Coordinates of C-alpha atoms in Angstrom, one line a residue:
Chain T
X1 CA 14.4 -10.8 -4.0
X2 CA 16.9 -11.0 -6.8
X3 CA 17.5 -14.8 -6.6
X4 CA 14.4 -16.4 -8.0
X5 CA 13.6 -19.7 -9.5
X6 CA 13.2 -18.1 -12.9
X7 CA 16.0 -18.9 -15.3
X8 CA 15.4 -19.4 -19.0
X9 CA 18.5 -21.5 -19.5
X10 CA 17.4 -24.5 -17.4
X11 CA 16.6 -27.6 -19.4
X12 CA 12.9 -28.5 -19.5
X13 CA 13.0 -31.4 -17.1
X14 CA 14.9 -29.4 -14.5
X15 CA 12.5 -26.4 -14.6
X16 CA 9.8 -26.2 -12.1
X17 CA 6.3 -26.1 -13.4
X18 CA 3.2 -24.6 -11.8
X19 CA -0.5 -25.3 -12.2
X20 CA -3.3 -22.9 -11.5
X21 CA -6.0 -24.1 -9.1
X22 CA -9.3 -22.2 -9.4
X23 CA -11.5 -23.2 -6.5
X24 CA -15.3 -22.4 -6.7
X25 CA -15.1 -18.8 -7.8
X26 CA -18.1 -16.5 -8.1
X27 CA -18.0 -12.9 -9.2
X28 CA -20.8 -10.4 -9.2
X29 CA -20.2 -6.9 -10.5
X30 CA -21.5 -3.8 -8.6
X31 CA -24.3 -3.5 -11.2
X32 CA -25.5 -6.8 -9.9
X33 CA -24.4 -8.6 -13.1
X34 CA -23.4 -12.2 -12.4
X35 CA -20.2 -12.7 -14.4
X36 CA -18.9 -16.0 -13.0
X37 CA -20.7 -18.7 -11.1
X38 CA -19.1 -21.4 -9.0
X39 CA -16.2 -21.8 -11.4
X40 CA -13.7 -24.5 -10.6
X41 CA -10.9 -25.8 -12.7
X42 CA -7.2 -26.8 -12.7
X43 CA -4.8 -25.6 -15.3
X44 CA -2.2 -28.4 -15.7
X45 CA 1.4 -27.4 -15.3
X46 CA 3.5 -27.3 -18.4
X47 CA 0.6 -27.2 -20.8
X48 CA -1.0 -24.7 -23.2
X49 CA -4.6 -24.5 -22.1
X50 CA -7.2 -22.7 -24.2
X51 CA -10.0 -20.8 -22.4
X52 CA -12.9 -20.9 -24.8
X53 CA -16.3 -19.2 -24.5
X54 CA -18.5 -16.6 -26.0
X55 CA -18.0 -12.9 -25.5
X56 CA -19.4 -11.8 -22.2
X57 CA -19.1 -15.4 -21.0
X58 CA -16.7 -14.5 -18.2
X59 CA -13.3 -15.2 -19.8
X60 CA -11.8 -11.8 -18.8
X61 CA -13.4 -12.0 -15.4
X62 CA -11.8 -15.4 -14.8
X63 CA -8.4 -14.0 -16.0
X64 CA -8.7 -11.0 -13.7
X65 CA -9.6 -13.3 -10.8
X66 CA -6.6 -15.5 -11.5
X67 CA -4.3 -12.5 -11.7
X68 CA -5.8 -11.0 -8.6
X69 CA -7.0 -7.8 -10.4
X70 CA -10.4 -8.3 -8.8
X71 CA -11.3 -10.2 -5.7
X72 CA -14.1 -12.7 -6.2
X73 CA -17.1 -12.7 -4.0
X74 CA -16.4 -16.3 -3.2
X75 CA -13.7 -18.8 -3.8
X76 CA -10.0 -18.9 -4.1
X77 CA -7.2 -19.1 -6.7
X78 CA -3.8 -20.5 -6.0
X79 CA -0.7 -21.5 -7.9
X80 CA -0.1 -25.0 -6.7
X81 CA -1.0 -24.1 -3.1
X82 CA 0.8 -20.7 -3.2
X83 CA -1.7 -17.9 -2.7
X84 CA -1.9 -15.5 -5.6
X85 CA -0.3 -12.5 -3.9
X86 CA 2.7 -14.5 -2.9
X87 CA 3.1 -16.0 -6.4
X88 CA 3.1 -12.5 -7.8
X89 CA 5.8 -11.3 -5.4
X90 CA 7.9 -14.3 -6.6
X91 CA 7.4 -13.1 -10.2
X92 CA 5.6 -16.4 -11.1
X93 CA 2.8 -14.7 -13.0
X94 CA 3.0 -12.8 -16.2
X95 CA 0.0 -11.3 -18.0
X96 CA -0.3 -10.2 -21.6
X97 CA -3.3 -7.8 -21.7
X98 CA -5.9 -7.4 -24.4
X99 CA -5.1 -4.7 -26.9
X100 CA -7.9 -2.4 -25.8
X101 CA -6.7 -2.4 -22.1
X102 CA -3.6 -0.5 -23.1
X103 CA -3.2 3.3 -23.5
X104 CA -1.4 3.3 -26.8
X105 CA -0.8 7.1 -26.7
X106 CA 1.2 6.8 -23.5
X107 CA 4.7 8.5 -24.0
X108 CA 6.7 5.3 -23.6
X109 CA 9.0 3.3 -25.9
X110 CA 8.8 -0.5 -26.5
X111 CA 12.1 -0.9 -24.7
X112 CA 10.8 0.8 -21.6
X113 CA 7.6 -1.3 -21.6
X114 CA 9.6 -4.5 -21.7
X115 CA 11.9 -3.2 -19.0
X116 CA 8.8 -2.9 -16.8
X117 CA 8.8 -6.7 -16.8
X118 CA 12.0 -6.5 -14.8
X119 CA 10.8 -4.1 -12.0
X120 CA 10.0 -6.9 -9.7
X121 CA 13.7 -7.9 -9.7
X122 CA 15.1 -4.4 -9.1
X123 CA 15.7 -2.4 -5.9
X124 CA 13.1 0.2 -5.0
X125 CA 14.6 2.8 -7.3
X126 CA 14.1 0.5 -10.3
X127 CA 17.5 1.1 -11.7
X128 CA 18.2 -1.6 -14.3
X129 CA 21.3 -3.7 -13.9
X130 CA 23.4 -5.0 -16.8
X131 CA 21.5 -8.3 -16.4
X132 CA 18.2 -6.6 -16.7
X133 CA 19.2 -4.9 -19.9
X134 CA 20.5 -8.1 -21.3
X135 CA 17.3 -10.0 -20.5
X136 CA 15.2 -7.2 -22.1
X137 CA 17.3 -7.3 -25.2
X138 CA 17.0 -11.1 -25.4
X139 CA 13.3 -11.0 -24.9
X140 CA 12.9 -8.4 -27.7
X141 CA 15.1 -10.5 -29.9
X142 CA 13.1 -13.6 -29.2
X143 CA 9.8 -12.0 -30.4
X144 CA 11.6 -10.3 -33.3
X145 CA 11.1 -6.8 -32.0
X146 CA 14.7 -5.6 -31.5
X147 CA 14.6 -3.2 -34.4
X148 CA 11.4 -1.5 -33.1
X149 CA 12.6 -1.0 -29.5
X150 CA 12.9 2.8 -29.7
X151 CA 9.4 3.2 -31.2
X152 CA 6.6 4.8 -29.2
X153 CA 4.2 1.9 -28.5
X154 CA 1.4 3.5 -30.6
X155 CA 3.6 3.4 -33.7
X156 CA 3.4 -0.3 -34.0
X157 CA 1.1 -2.6 -36.0
X158 CA -1.4 -4.9 -34.2
X159 CA 0.9 -7.9 -34.3
X160 CA 4.0 -5.9 -33.2
X161 CA 2.0 -4.5 -30.2
X162 CA 1.2 -8.1 -29.1
X163 CA 4.8 -9.1 -29.5
X164 CA 6.0 -6.1 -27.4
X165 CA 3.8 -7.2 -24.5
X166 CA 4.8 -10.8 -25.0
X167 CA 8.4 -9.7 -24.7
X168 CA 7.5 -8.0 -21.4
X169 CA 6.1 -11.3 -20.1
X170 CA 9.3 -13.1 -21.3
X171 CA 11.5 -10.4 -19.5
X172 CA 9.5 -11.0 -16.3
X173 CA 10.5 -14.7 -16.6
X174 CA 7.1 -15.8 -15.1
X175 CA 6.5 -19.5 -15.1
X176 CA 2.8 -19.0 -15.6
X177 CA 1.7 -16.8 -18.5
X178 CA -1.8 -15.6 -19.2
X179 CA -2.7 -14.2 -22.6
X180 CA -6.0 -12.4 -23.0
X181 CA -7.3 -12.7 -26.6
X182 CA -3.7 -12.6 -28.1
X183 CA -4.9 -13.2 -31.7
X184 CA -7.4 -10.3 -32.1
X185 CA -6.1 -7.8 -34.6
X186 CA -3.2 -9.9 -35.6
X187 CA -2.3 -11.2 -39.1
X188 CA -2.0 -14.9 -39.8
X189 CA 1.8 -14.8 -40.0
X190 CA 2.1 -13.2 -36.6
X191 CA -0.5 -15.6 -35.1
X192 CA 1.6 -18.5 -36.3
X193 CA 4.8 -17.1 -34.9
X194 CA 3.2 -16.4 -31.5
X195 CA 1.9 -20.0 -31.5
X196 CA 5.3 -21.3 -32.2
X197 CA 6.8 -19.2 -29.4
X198 CA 4.1 -20.4 -27.0
X199 CA 4.9 -24.0 -27.8
X200 CA 8.6 -23.4 -27.2
X201 CA 7.8 -21.8 -23.8
X202 CA 5.6 -24.8 -22.9
X203 CA 8.4 -27.1 -23.7
X204 CA 10.6 -25.0 -21.4
X205 CA 8.2 -25.7 -18.6
X206 CA 5.9 -22.7 -18.7
X207 CA 2.3 -23.0 -18.0
X208 CA 0.3 -21.0 -20.5
X209 CA -3.4 -20.1 -20.4
X210 CA -4.8 -18.4 -23.5
X211 CA -8.3 -17.0 -23.7
X212 CA -9.8 -16.8 -27.2
X213 CA -13.1 -16.7 -29.0
X214 CA -11.4 -17.7 -32.2
X215 CA -12.0 -21.5 -32.4
X216 CA -10.2 -22.2 -35.7
X217 CA -6.7 -22.5 -34.2
X218 CA -7.4 -24.1 -30.9
X219 CA -6.8 -27.7 -31.9
X220 CA -3.4 -26.8 -33.6
X221 CA -1.7 -25.7 -30.4
X222 CA -3.7 -26.2 -27.2
X223 CA -3.0 -29.3 -25.2
X224 CA -6.1 -28.8 -23.1
X225 CA -9.2 -26.6 -23.2
X226 CA -11.5 -25.2 -20.6
X227 CA -15.0 -24.3 -21.9
X228 CA -16.6 -21.4 -20.1
X229 CA -19.9 -19.7 -20.2
X230 CA -20.4 -18.1 -16.8
X231 CA -19.2 -21.3 -15.2
X232 CA -16.9 -24.0 -16.2
X233 CA -18.9 -26.3 -18.6
X234 CA -16.1 -28.7 -19.5
X235 CA -12.4 -29.1 -19.1
X236 CA -9.9 -31.7 -20.3
X237 CA -7.6 -32.6 -23.2
X238 CA -8.4 -30.9 -26.5
X239 CA -9.1 -34.3 -28.2
X240 CA -11.7 -35.3 -25.6
X241 CA -13.2 -31.9 -24.7
X242 CA -13.1 -29.8 -27.8
X243 CA -16.1 -31.5 -29.3
X244 CA -18.9 -30.1 -31.4
X245 CA -21.4 -31.2 -28.7
X246 CA -19.5 -29.3 -26.0
X247 CA -19.0 -26.2 -28.2
X248 CA -22.7 -26.1 -29.0
X249 CA -23.4 -26.2 -25.2
X250 CA -20.9 -23.4 -24.6
X251 CA -21.9 -21.1 -27.4
X252 CA -25.5 -22.0 -27.9
X253 CA -26.7 -22.3 -24.3
X254 CA -28.5 -19.5 -22.6
X255 CA -26.3 -17.7 -20.1
X256 CA -26.6 -19.2 -16.6
X257 CA -27.6 -16.0 -15.0
X258 CA -30.7 -15.6 -17.1
X259 CA -31.8 -19.0 -15.8
X260 CA -30.8 -18.7 -12.1
X261 CA -31.7 -15.1 -11.4
X262 CA -35.4 -15.7 -11.4
X263 CA -35.3 -18.8 -9.2
X264 CA -32.7 -17.9 -6.6
X265 CA -33.9 -20.3 -3.9
X266 CA -35.2 -23.1 -6.1
X267 CA -33.9 -26.6 -5.4
X268 CA -32.2 -26.9 -8.8
X269 CA -29.8 -24.1 -7.8
X270 CA -28.3 -26.4 -5.2
X271 CA -27.3 -28.8 -7.9
X272 CA -25.8 -25.8 -9.7
X273 CA -23.8 -25.1 -6.6
X274 CA -21.7 -28.2 -7.1
X275 CA -18.4 -26.8 -8.3
X276 CA -17.8 -27.0 -12.0
X277 CA -21.0 -28.9 -12.8
X278 CA -23.5 -26.1 -12.9
X279 CA -25.1 -27.3 -16.0
X280 CA -26.4 -30.7 -14.9
X281 CA -29.8 -29.4 -14.1
X282 CA -32.8 -31.2 -15.5
X283 CA -34.5 -28.2 -16.9
X284 CA -31.3 -26.8 -18.3
X285 CA -30.1 -29.9 -20.0
X286 CA -33.5 -30.0 -21.7
X287 CA -32.8 -26.5 -22.9
X288 CA -29.4 -27.6 -24.1
X289 CA -31.0 -30.6 -25.9
X290 CA -33.3 -28.3 -27.8
X291 CA -30.4 -26.1 -28.7
X292 CA -28.5 -29.1 -30.0
X293 CA -31.4 -30.4 -31.9
X294 CA -31.4 -27.2 -33.9
X295 CA -28.0 -28.0 -35.3
X296 CA -28.5 -31.7 -35.5
X297 CA -30.9 -31.9 -38.5
X298 CA -28.5 -29.8 -40.6
X299 CA -25.8 -32.4 -40.1
X300 CA -28.1 -35.3 -41.1
X301 CA -29.1 -33.4 -44.1
X302 CA -25.5 -33.1 -45.3
X303 CA -25.0 -36.8 -44.7
X304 CA -28.1 -37.5 -46.7
X305 CA -26.7 -35.6 -49.7
X306 CA -23.4 -37.4 -49.4
X307 CA -25.1 -40.8 -49.5
Chain F
X1 CA 15.1 69.5 -29.5
X2 CA 12.3 67.6 -27.8
X3 CA 13.2 64.5 -29.9
X4 CA 16.8 64.8 -28.7
X5 CA 15.6 64.7 -25.1
X6 CA 13.4 61.8 -25.7
X7 CA 16.1 59.9 -27.4
X8 CA 18.6 60.7 -24.6
X9 CA 16.2 59.8 -21.8
X10 CA 14.1 56.9 -23.2
X11 CA 16.7 54.1 -23.2
X12 CA 17.5 54.7 -19.6
X13 CA 13.9 55.1 -18.7
X14 CA 13.0 52.0 -20.5
X15 CA 15.8 50.1 -18.7
X16 CA 14.6 51.4 -15.4
X17 CA 11.1 50.4 -16.3
X18 CA 12.3 46.9 -17.1
X19 CA 14.5 46.4 -14.0
X20 CA 12.3 48.2 -11.6
X21 CA 10.5 45.0 -10.3
X22 CA 13.8 43.3 -9.6
X23 CA 14.7 46.0 -7.1
X24 CA 11.8 45.3 -5.0
X25 CA 12.1 42.6 -2.3
X26 CA 8.6 41.4 -2.5
X27 CA 8.9 41.0 -6.3
X28 CA 12.1 38.9 -6.1
X29 CA 10.4 36.8 -3.5
X30 CA 7.3 36.4 -5.6
X31 CA 9.4 35.5 -8.7
X32 CA 11.3 32.7 -7.1
X33 CA 8.3 31.3 -5.1
X34 CA 6.2 31.2 -8.2
X35 CA 9.0 29.5 -10.2
X36 CA 9.4 26.9 -7.5
X37 CA 5.6 26.3 -7.4
X38 CA 5.6 26.1 -11.2
X39 CA 8.3 23.4 -11.1
X40 CA 6.4 21.3 -8.5
X41 CA 3.1 21.6 -10.3
X42 CA 4.7 20.8 -13.7
X43 CA 6.3 17.6 -12.5
X44 CA 3.1 16.3 -11.0
X45 CA 1.0 17.5 -13.9
X46 CA 2.7 14.9 -16.2
X47 CA 1.4 12.1 -14.0
X48 CA -2.0 13.7 -13.5
X49 CA -2.6 14.2 -17.2
X50 CA -1.5 10.6 -18.1
X51 CA -3.5 9.1 -15.3
X52 CA -6.6 11.1 -16.3
X53 CA -7.0 12.7 -12.8
X54 CA -7.5 16.4 -13.9
X55 CA -11.0 16.5 -12.4
X56 CA -9.6 15.1 -9.2
X57 CA -7.2 18.0 -9.0
X58 CA -10.0 20.4 -9.3
X59 CA -11.9 18.6 -6.6
X60 CA -9.0 18.6 -4.1
X61 CA -8.2 22.3 -4.7
X62 CA -11.8 23.3 -3.8
X63 CA -12.0 20.8 -0.9
X64 CA -9.1 22.5 1.0
X65 CA -11.0 25.7 1.7
X66 CA -12.6 24.6 5.0
X67 CA -9.2 23.2 6.1
X68 CA -7.5 26.6 5.5
X69 CA -10.2 28.4 7.5
X70 CA -10.1 26.0 10.4
X71 CA -6.3 26.0 10.5
X72 CA -6.3 29.8 10.7
X73 CA -9.0 29.8 13.4
X74 CA -7.0 27.4 15.5
X75 CA -3.7 29.0 14.8
X76 CA -2.3 26.0 13.0
X77 CA -0.2 26.2 9.8
X78 CA -2.6 26.6 6.8
X79 CA -0.8 23.9 4.9
X80 CA -1.7 21.3 7.5
X81 CA -5.4 22.1 7.5
X82 CA -5.5 22.2 3.7
X83 CA -3.7 18.9 3.3
X84 CA -6.0 17.1 5.8
X85 CA -9.2 18.3 4.1
X86 CA -7.8 17.9 0.6
X87 CA -6.7 14.3 1.2
X88 CA -9.8 13.6 3.2
X89 CA -12.0 14.6 0.3
X90 CA -10.2 12.2 -2.0
X91 CA -10.6 9.3 0.4
X92 CA -14.3 10.2 0.8
X93 CA -14.7 10.3 -3.0
X94 CA -13.1 6.8 -3.2
X95 CA -15.4 5.5 -0.5
X96 CA -18.6 6.9 -1.9
X97 CA -17.8 5.6 -5.3
X98 CA -17.1 2.1 -4.1
X99 CA -20.3 2.0 -2.0
X100 CA -22.9 3.5 -4.3
X101 CA -23.8 3.0 -7.9
X102 CA -22.9 6.5 -8.9
X103 CA -20.3 7.2 -11.5
X104 CA -17.0 8.8 -10.5
X105 CA -17.6 12.3 -12.0
X106 CA -20.9 12.6 -10.1
X107 CA -19.3 11.6 -6.8
X108 CA -16.5 14.1 -7.4
X109 CA -18.9 16.9 -8.3
X110 CA -21.0 16.4 -5.2
X111 CA -18.2 16.0 -2.7
X112 CA -15.9 18.9 -3.7
X113 CA -18.7 21.4 -4.0
X114 CA -20.0 20.3 -0.6
X115 CA -16.5 20.8 0.9
X116 CA -16.2 24.1 -0.8
X117 CA -19.6 25.4 0.3
X118 CA -18.8 24.4 3.8
X119 CA -15.6 26.3 3.6
X120 CA -17.4 29.4 2.4
X121 CA -19.8 29.2 5.3
X122 CA -17.0 28.9 7.8
X123 CA -15.0 31.7 6.2
X124 CA -17.9 34.1 6.5
X125 CA -18.9 33.1 10.0
X126 CA -15.6 32.4 11.8
X127 CA -14.0 35.8 12.8
X128 CA -10.5 35.8 11.5
X129 CA -8.2 38.0 9.5
X130 CA -8.1 35.7 6.4
X131 CA -9.0 37.2 3.2
X132 CA -11.4 34.9 1.2
X133 CA -10.3 36.7 -2.0
X134 CA -6.7 35.6 -1.4
X135 CA -7.7 32.0 -0.8
X136 CA -9.7 32.0 -4.0
X137 CA -7.3 33.8 -6.3
X138 CA -3.9 33.6 -4.6
X139 CA -1.6 36.4 -3.4
X140 CA 2.0 35.6 -4.2
X141 CA 3.0 39.3 -4.2
X142 CA 1.9 39.6 -0.5
X143 CA 3.2 36.2 0.6
X144 CA 4.6 36.2 4.1
X145 CA 7.8 34.6 5.3
X146 CA 5.8 32.0 7.2
X147 CA 3.7 31.1 4.2
X148 CA 6.9 30.7 2.1
X149 CA 8.2 28.2 4.6
X150 CA 5.1 26.2 4.4
X151 CA 5.0 26.3 0.6
X152 CA 8.6 25.2 0.4
X153 CA 8.1 22.3 2.8
X154 CA 5.0 21.0 1.0
X155 CA 6.7 21.5 -2.4
X156 CA 10.0 19.8 -1.4
X157 CA 8.1 16.8 0.1
X158 CA 6.2 16.5 -3.2
X159 CA 9.3 16.5 -5.3
X160 CA 11.1 14.1 -3.0
X161 CA 8.2 11.6 -3.0
X162 CA 7.9 11.7 -6.8
X163 CA 11.6 11.4 -7.3
X164 CA 11.7 8.5 -5.0
X165 CA 8.8 6.6 -6.6
X166 CA 8.8 8.0 -10.1
X167 CA 9.2 4.7 -12.0
X168 CA 6.5 2.9 -9.9
X169 CA 4.2 5.9 -10.2
X170 CA 4.7 5.9 -14.0
X171 CA 4.0 2.2 -14.2
X172 CA 0.9 2.7 -12.0
X173 CA -0.3 5.4 -14.5
X174 CA 0.5 3.2 -17.5
X175 CA -0.6 -0.3 -16.5
X176 CA -1.8 -0.8 -12.9
X177 CA -2.6 -4.4 -13.8
X178 CA 1.0 -5.2 -14.6
X179 CA 2.0 -3.4 -11.4
X180 CA -0.2 -5.7 -9.5
X181 CA 1.0 -8.8 -11.5
X182 CA 4.6 -8.2 -10.4
X183 CA 3.5 -7.9 -6.7
X184 CA 3.5 -4.2 -6.2
X185 CA 1.1 -2.6 -3.7
X186 CA -1.2 -0.7 -6.1
X187 CA -3.4 0.5 -3.3
X188 CA -0.5 2.2 -1.7
X189 CA 0.5 3.8 -5.0
X190 CA -3.0 5.1 -5.4
X191 CA -2.9 6.8 -2.1
X192 CA 0.7 8.0 -2.7
X193 CA -0.4 9.8 -5.8
X194 CA -3.5 11.2 -4.1
X195 CA -1.4 12.6 -1.2
X196 CA 1.1 14.0 -3.5
X197 CA -1.7 15.7 -5.4
X198 CA -3.0 17.2 -2.2
X199 CA 0.5 18.4 -1.2
X200 CA 1.0 20.0 -4.6
X201 CA -2.3 21.9 -4.2
X202 CA -1.2 23.1 -0.8
X203 CA 2.1 24.3 -2.5
X204 CA 0.3 26.2 -5.2
X205 CA -2.4 27.7 -3.0
X206 CA -0.6 31.0 -2.3
X207 CA 0.5 31.5 -5.9
X208 CA -2.5 30.7 -8.0
X209 CA -5.4 30.4 -5.5
X210 CA -7.7 27.4 -5.5
X211 CA -9.7 28.4 -8.6
X212 CA -6.6 28.5 -10.8
X213 CA -4.6 25.8 -9.2
X214 CA -6.1 23.2 -11.5
X215 CA -4.7 25.0 -14.5
X216 CA -1.2 24.8 -13.1
X217 CA -1.7 21.1 -12.4
X218 CA -3.0 20.2 -15.9
X219 CA -2.0 22.7 -18.5
X220 CA 1.9 22.2 -18.4
X221 CA 1.5 18.4 -18.6
X222 CA -1.2 18.7 -21.3
X223 CA 1.0 21.0 -23.3
X224 CA 4.0 18.7 -23.0
X225 CA 1.9 15.7 -23.9
X226 CA 1.1 17.3 -27.3
X227 CA 4.8 17.8 -28.0
X228 CA 6.5 14.6 -26.9
X229 CA 6.4 10.8 -27.2
X230 CA 8.8 10.1 -24.3
X231 CA 8.1 10.7 -20.7
X232 CA 11.5 12.2 -19.8
X233 CA 11.1 14.8 -22.6
X234 CA 7.5 15.4 -21.5
X235 CA 8.8 16.2 -18.0
X236 CA 11.4 18.7 -19.3
X237 CA 8.9 20.5 -21.6
X238 CA 6.3 20.6 -18.9
X239 CA 8.7 22.1 -16.3
X240 CA 10.1 24.6 -18.9
X241 CA 6.7 25.8 -20.0
X242 CA 5.5 26.1 -16.4
X243 CA 8.5 28.0 -15.0
X244 CA 8.6 30.4 -17.9
X245 CA 4.9 31.1 -17.5
X246 CA 5.3 31.7 -13.8
X247 CA 8.3 34.0 -14.1
X248 CA 6.8 36.0 -17.1
X249 CA 3.3 36.0 -15.5
X250 CA 4.5 37.3 -12.2
X251 CA 6.6 40.0 -13.9
X252 CA 3.8 41.1 -16.2
X253 CA 1.3 41.3 -13.4
X254 CA 3.5 43.9 -11.7
X255 CA 3.4 46.2 -14.8
X256 CA -0.2 45.5 -15.7
X257 CA -1.2 45.7 -12.1
X258 CA -3.3 42.6 -12.7
X259 CA -3.9 39.4 -10.9
X260 CA -0.7 37.4 -10.7
X261 CA -2.4 34.0 -10.8
X262 CA -4.4 35.2 -13.8
X263 CA -1.4 36.4 -15.7
X264 CA 0.5 33.1 -15.1
X265 CA -2.5 30.9 -16.3
X266 CA -3.2 33.1 -19.3
X267 CA 0.4 32.6 -20.4
X268 CA 0.3 28.9 -19.8
X269 CA -2.9 28.7 -21.9
X270 CA -1.2 30.6 -24.7
X271 CA 1.7 28.1 -24.7
X272 CA -0.9 25.3 -24.7
X273 CA -2.7 26.9 -27.7
X274 CA 0.6 27.2 -29.6
X275 CA 1.5 23.6 -28.9
X276 CA -2.0 22.4 -29.9
X277 CA -1.9 24.3 -33.2
X278 CA 1.8 24.1 -34.2
X279 CA 3.2 21.1 -32.4
X280 CA 5.5 19.4 -34.9
X281 CA 3.8 16.0 -34.8
X282 CA 0.3 16.4 -33.2
X283 CA -0.4 20.1 -34.0
X284 CA -3.7 20.7 -35.7
X285 CA -2.1 23.1 -38.3
X286 CA 1.0 20.9 -38.8
X287 CA -1.2 17.9 -39.5
X288 CA -3.3 19.8 -42.0
X289 CA -0.2 21.1 -43.8
X290 CA 1.4 17.6 -44.0

């Protein structure tokens, strides 16, 4: 178990990279709320991919499905053909949680949190080796948290909290890193330093998936984006996909569940069943059209003034 | 002259009064058994308070009653019956919660009272020599050799399991998602913690009784949590508070001729109150004065 592929010293071209394949996932919660519907996408290896969508649009649900925290009602997730449970045992997958998922009053120090990233490499008693300690210290150093390592985790600022959990992901040496809303409650300086670190990690061959509802910084660091509102609406390179039109569709459109729940057996649902293209329904695209038209006139107005 | 006599006699009398309990076999036994039980409960209580499972502890303690009655009726060790029913109740709680739209507290409330009521019916209908009062409130002063053996086996198993899996259990309490992400079997850890909980309650049954067991399972951990920001220190404080309360409580109950479990828990609650008010960092008074 100790010998794994993970090693931070490998040059970028020698490092193995891993993509995430999400295959036709649907998730319905026990209160009958449809959270994700026929979502399919592929996160390209060695990229930073932004997962963009409105709050309640299923970003966290997709994350939890990818990490295996919940099992979807339908569909599969794999890491380049490796089932998720196996990928986790191989320490391929690291996860940086949202701030409100953590109990900040827990009696534990920053150092001990980062050490938890190493548990998968230790024997069953979880006694850290010299190597484990070294890697923890290096990870803390890399995110600039060494001097705070003895602090209880609640005694940190918002940005420091994020960096502590980022250090745990680094210590785990996972090749695939998922960050859930990493920029909420973080100042601009920390956001920049996290982005710089993510770009370095990508260049070392890591695959990084970042969920965010903050659109302003996406184009500065994401190679690719996936637009999500209860299903995958669009996916591709940032230049091609991160367009105003697509964003209007993602954030302006009605949630899919409100459209499908009433007409469960109607023929247009079958079109929606095609993985990843749930939105090409005649009725719905008309809806989208009307949503878009609302924003369209404003733009022409501005142009008119300019002229 | 009378004052002379009093002065001459009273130190000796006072000394006799103090050491009297230590000359009685059943008191010595009660003291070390309660200290042992206090240690086991204190260790687990750190995990239970951090995980937020206090109500679950209450549930398991009440759910063991039918198990104790059935075990006595069949001539089996009480610890076996108690463990089976206690653990069974937690499994049932998990199942009902997963299958219905009820919230966890409602499920726990329904199931443990159901088990408890069933136990009461059994205890009053099955002819046996068990004293319901002793099940409810404990009877460490009258503990039999056989019961001590069962208590020690249950307690030692609990300590061994926790010692063996302590880091993983702590990770499970802190961040079960991360535990899953590094490939650990979180389902197994969930059931490990539940069975350890049931074992601890079996351990404490004779000392505190099922009504007060939950105090021994929650109060030391809660007290320590108010006094510490590190788990190791929390563990030490919890064990110290618990053992001290158990020893002093058992001793006091002899002189007061009062319920032993009651004395122990009252002392624990006093320690908790002191920590809550005067804890250096999180104490209510200390924070006001700062």
